[in-house]
Amino acid sequence: MELEDGVVYQDDPGTSAMMSERVSGLANSIYREFERLIGKYDEDVVKELMPLVVAVLENLDSLVLFLVFVKFDLRPDISF
């Protein structure tokens, strides 16, 4: 697994994690669209939708990470 396939982001101060490049690209595109909508209408237009989209992107990123573990046969210590 190469680190070049991801983008480092911080969800909490003092911690960092890898975000897949594809998910990061999607997040950036969605963010730009949210900014456009906020500029044209108001932030109320996206305030209910934004947390849902963030949750979907976080879950998508978790799935990508899981698939990387499966592909490289890395046995993460996870429980469902």
Backbone as a chain_set.jsonl record, in Angstrom:
{"seq": "MELEDGVVYQDDPGTSAMMSERVSGLANSIYREFERLIGKYDEDVVKELMPLVVAVLENLDSLVLFLVFVKFDLRPDISF", "coords": {"N": [[0.848, -1.182, 0.0], [0.641, 2.127, -0.936], [1.431, 5.351, 0.247], [0.901, 7.453, -1.388], [-1.549, 7.121, -2.524], [-3.476, 8.318, -1.034], [-4.854, 10.972, 0.991], [-3.782, 12.947, 3.634], [-5.628, 13.762, 6.459], [-7.023, 15.578, 9.221], [-9.141, 14.674, 11.782], [-9.511, 15.126, 14.422], [-7.8, 17.321, 16.639], [-4.379, 16.581, 16.888], [-4.566, 13.996, 15.976], [-4.235, 12.011, 13.055], [-5.308, 10.728, 9.908], [-5.635, 8.569, 7.057], [-7.184, 9.481, 4.057], [-8.861, 8.204, 1.313], [-7.821, 8.95, -2.007], [-9.748, 9.173, -4.014], [-12.154, 9.466, -2.547], [-11.54, 11.812, -1.222], [-11.389, 13.546, -3.408], [-14.07, 13.483, -4.266], [-15.237, 14.615, -1.972], [-14.151, 17.195, -2.058], [-15.299, 18.167, -4.451], [-18.024, 18.09, -3.79], [-18.001, 19.865, -1.639], [-17.347, 22.265, -2.97], [-19.669, 22.575, -4.48], [-21.565, 22.864, -2.447], [-20.641, 25.307, -1.391], [-21.199, 26.963, -3.579], [-24.007, 26.798, -3.651], [-24.62, 27.888, -1.124], [-23.627, 30.486, -1.481], [-25.354, 31.392, -3.476], [-27.961, 31.067, -2.457], [-28.403, 30.575, 0.553], [-26.986, 29.583, 3.697], [-28.791, 27.973, 4.977], [-29.894, 26.319, 3.103], [-28.277, 24.074, 2.818], [-27.761, 23.157, 5.359], [-29.043, 21.01, 6.688], [-28.496, 18.927, 4.995], [-25.7, 18.737, 4.76], [-24.425, 17.415, 7.092], [-25.333, 14.807, 6.648], [-24.204, 14.131, 4.18], [-21.501, 14.275, 4.858], [-21.368, 12.132, 6.665], [-21.924, 9.997, 4.915], [-19.692, 10.171, 3.2], [-17.634, 9.636, 5.051], [-18.266, 6.999, 5.754], [-17.998, 5.779, 3.248], [-15.259, 6.166, 2.873], [-14.287, 4.567, 4.943], [-15.076, 2.081, 3.986], [-13.515, 1.921, 1.665], [-10.966, 1.808, 2.851], [-11.232, -0.624, 4.225], [-11.466, -2.369, 2.022], [-8.923, -2.097, 0.932], [-7.42, -3.301, 2.95], [-8.401, -5.922, 2.669], [-7.615, -6.495, 0.032], [-4.81, -6.512, 0.235], [-4.515, -8.465, 2.033], [-4.288, -7.822, 4.762], [-4.868, -8.186, 8.046], [-6.956, -6.474, 9.76], [-7.671, -5.514, 13.131], [-10.706, -5.553, 13.748], [-14.05, -5.194, 14.829], [-17.456, -5.988, 14.4]], "CA": [[0.0, 0.0, 0.0], [1.445, 3.331, -1.045], [0.824, 6.52, 0.854], [0.535, 8.408, -2.429], [-2.925, 6.872, -2.918], [-4.4, 8.936, -0.095], [-4.637, 12.332, 1.447], [-3.811, 12.994, 5.09], [-6.518, 14.759, 7.025], [-7.156, 15.483, 10.668], [-10.505, 14.797, 12.25], [-9.372, 15.676, 15.767], [-6.442, 17.826, 16.83], [-3.441, 15.611, 17.426], [-4.664, 12.713, 15.298], [-4.342, 12.117, 11.603], [-5.71, 9.491, 9.268], [-5.551, 8.617, 5.609], [-8.437, 9.491, 3.313], [-8.578, 7.788, -0.056], [-7.757, 10.065, -2.961], [-11.045, 9.273, -4.693], [-13.142, 10.026, -1.618], [-11.139, 13.194, -1.015], [-11.806, 14.279, -4.599], [-15.52, 13.636, -4.175], [-15.523, 15.564, -0.891], [-13.82, 18.537, -2.55], [-16.316, 18.559, -5.429], [-19.267, 18.347, -3.057], [-17.789, 21.097, -0.875], [-17.473, 23.399, -3.905], [-21.085, 22.723, -4.821], [-22.206, 23.452, -1.256], [-20.258, 26.719, -1.352], [-21.954, 27.641, -4.631], [-25.398, 26.894, -3.2], [-24.666, 28.841, -0.013], [-23.45, 31.815, -2.056], [-26.511, 31.779, -4.281], [-29.195, 31.077, -1.686], [-28.132, 30.823, 1.967], [-26.481, 28.345, 4.294], [-29.918, 27.137, 5.401], [-30.189, 25.384, 2.019], [-27.488, 22.845, 2.956], [-27.41, 22.841, 6.752], [-29.541, 19.677, 7.042], [-27.901, 17.959, 4.078], [-24.25, 18.626, 4.919], [-23.998, 16.333, 7.998], [-25.635, 13.515, 6.019], [-23.191, 13.904, 3.147], [-20.25, 14.004, 5.564], [-21.461, 10.764, 7.182], [-21.801, 9.087, 3.773], [-18.298, 10.186, 2.765], [-16.826, 8.939, 6.058], [-18.525, 5.568, 5.605], [-17.379, 5.374, 1.998], [-13.814, 6.103, 3.107], [-14.048, 3.366, 5.758], [-15.209, 0.934, 3.092], [-12.308, 1.902, 0.822], [-9.877, 1.318, 3.695], [-11.465, -2.054, 4.442], [-11.141, -3.08, 0.786], [-7.462, -2.113, 0.823], [-6.971, -4.358, 3.865], [-8.744, -7.205, 2.063], [-6.784, -6.682, -1.158], [-3.435, -6.816, 0.622], [-4.602, -9.513, 3.057], [-3.881, -7.289, 6.058], [-5.974, -8.547, 8.927], [-7.146, -5.462, 10.795], [-8.381, -5.946, 14.329], [-11.973, -4.817, 13.768], [-15.213, -5.985, 15.227], [-18.705, -5.398, 13.926]], "C": [[0.882, 1.23, 0.0], [0.706, 4.511, -0.439], [0.384, 7.541, -0.175], [-0.908, 8.236, -2.871], [-3.927, 7.556, -2.004], [-4.006, 10.345, 0.245], [-4.723, 12.31, 2.963], [-4.765, 14.092, 5.525], [-6.572, 14.563, 8.525], [-8.605, 15.659, 11.039], [-10.545, 15.336, 13.671], [-7.965, 16.232, 15.892], [-5.552, 16.748, 17.45], [-3.536, 14.231, 16.797], [-4.73, 12.955, 13.799], [-4.693, 10.744, 11.05], [-5.552, 9.663, 7.766], [-6.958, 8.626, 5.033], [-8.09, 9.106, 1.884], [-8.64, 8.992, -0.984], [-9.091, 10.257, -3.676], [-12.1, 9.899, -3.791], [-12.818, 11.49, -1.34], [-11.555, 14.065, -2.197], [-13.31, 14.511, -4.623], [-15.895, 14.676, -3.123], [-15.246, 17.0, -1.343], [-14.856, 19.042, -3.553], [-17.638, 18.904, -4.747], [-19.155, 19.639, -2.257], [-17.937, 22.322, -1.774], [-18.927, 23.648, -4.288], [-21.869, 23.306, -3.642], [-21.898, 24.942, -1.159], [-21.028, 27.532, -2.39], [-23.419, 27.834, -4.204], [-25.555, 27.901, -2.063], [-24.542, 30.264, -0.534], [-24.675, 32.302, -2.813], [-27.779, 31.935, -3.448], [-28.935, 31.496, -0.237], [-27.626, 29.516, 2.552], [-27.593, 27.432, 4.776], [-30.256, 26.073, 4.364], [-29.475, 24.049, 2.244], [-27.265, 22.408, 4.403], [-27.917, 21.482, 7.216], [-28.853, 18.586, 6.22], [-26.418, 17.714, 4.358], [-23.836, 17.519, 5.896], [-24.269, 14.944, 7.415], [-24.588, 13.165, 4.971], [-21.842, 13.582, 3.797], [-20.253, 12.566, 6.092], [-21.308, 9.739, 6.056], [-20.349, 9.024, 3.298], [-17.389, 9.463, 3.759], [-17.019, 7.431, 5.957], [-17.923, 5.02, 4.322], [-15.872, 5.227, 2.168], [-13.458, 4.882, 3.951], [-14.124, 2.108, 4.905], [-13.989, 0.806, 2.183], [-11.126, 1.351, 1.622], [-10.013, -0.18, 3.942], [-11.085, -2.859, 3.206], [-9.636, -3.124, 0.532], [-6.889, -3.192, 1.729], [-7.236, -5.737, 3.269], [-7.823, -7.49, 0.88], [-5.371, -7.11, -0.797], [-3.368, -7.852, 1.736], [-4.001, -9.062, 4.392], [-5.044, -7.528, 7.006], [-6.128, -7.506, 10.038], [-7.935, -6.016, 11.964], [-9.66, -5.101, 14.438], [-13.077, -5.752, 14.213], [-16.47, -5.237, 14.79], [-19.803, -5.615, 14.908]], "O": [[1.772, 1.362, 0.84], [-0.507, 4.645, -0.599], [-0.428, 8.414, 0.133], [-1.45, 9.121, -3.534], [-5.132, 7.385, -2.19], [-2.955, 10.839, -0.165], [-5.644, 11.714, 3.521], [-4.713, 15.213, 5.02], [-6.208, 13.505, 9.038], [-9.236, 16.651, 10.673], [-11.536, 15.947, 14.07], [-7.03, 15.679, 15.314], [-5.935, 16.091, 18.418], [-2.685, 13.378, 17.05], [-5.224, 13.986, 13.344], [-4.399, 9.721, 11.669], [-5.36, 10.774, 7.272], [-7.821, 7.865, 5.471], [-7.132, 9.625, 1.312], [-9.411, 9.927, -0.769], [-9.511, 11.39, -3.914], [-12.855, 10.769, -4.226], [-13.724, 12.317, -1.236], [-12.02, 15.189, -2.011], [-13.772, 15.602, -4.96], [-16.765, 15.516, -3.354], [-16.018, 17.91, -1.043], [-15.246, 20.208, -3.511], [-18.286, 19.892, -5.091], [-20.104, 20.421, -2.201], [-18.574, 23.303, -1.39], [-19.359, 24.795, -4.404], [-22.742, 24.153, -3.835], [-22.786, 25.747, -0.879], [-21.457, 28.652, -2.116], [-23.988, 28.911, -4.382], [-26.511, 28.675, -2.041], [-25.265, 31.154, -0.086], [-24.994, 33.491, -2.791], [-28.583, 32.833, -3.702], [-29.214, 32.631, 0.148], [-27.818, 28.454, 1.959], [-27.37, 26.236, 4.965], [-30.837, 25.041, 4.7], [-30.014, 23.0, 1.894], [-26.634, 21.377, 4.639], [-27.281, 20.855, 8.063], [-28.655, 17.467, 6.693], [-25.939, 16.59, 4.204], [-22.953, 16.732, 5.552], [-23.509, 14.009, 7.667], [-24.14, 12.021, 4.894], [-21.123, 12.701, 3.323], [-19.249, 11.863, 5.976], [-20.635, 8.723, 6.231], [-19.834, 7.94, 3.023], [-16.471, 8.753, 3.351], [-16.058, 6.67, 6.062], [-17.392, 3.91, 4.312], [-15.277, 4.274, 1.665], [-12.441, 4.233, 3.705], [-13.332, 1.181, 5.078], [-13.491, -0.297, 1.961], [-10.372, 0.518, 1.119], [-9.03, -0.918, 3.876], [-10.456, -3.911, 3.318], [-9.134, -4.098, -0.029], [-5.978, -3.919, 1.332], [-6.386, -6.623, 3.356], [-7.311, -8.601, 0.742], [-4.798, -7.979, -1.455], [-2.307, -8.09, 2.313], [-3.3, -9.822, 5.06], [-6.147, -7.062, 6.721], [-5.526, -7.623, 11.105], [-8.778, -6.896, 11.789], [-9.69, -4.078, 15.123], [-13.02, -6.961, 13.986], [-16.522, -4.007, 14.815], [-20.933, -5.185, 14.675]]}, "num_chains": 1, "name": "protein.A"}
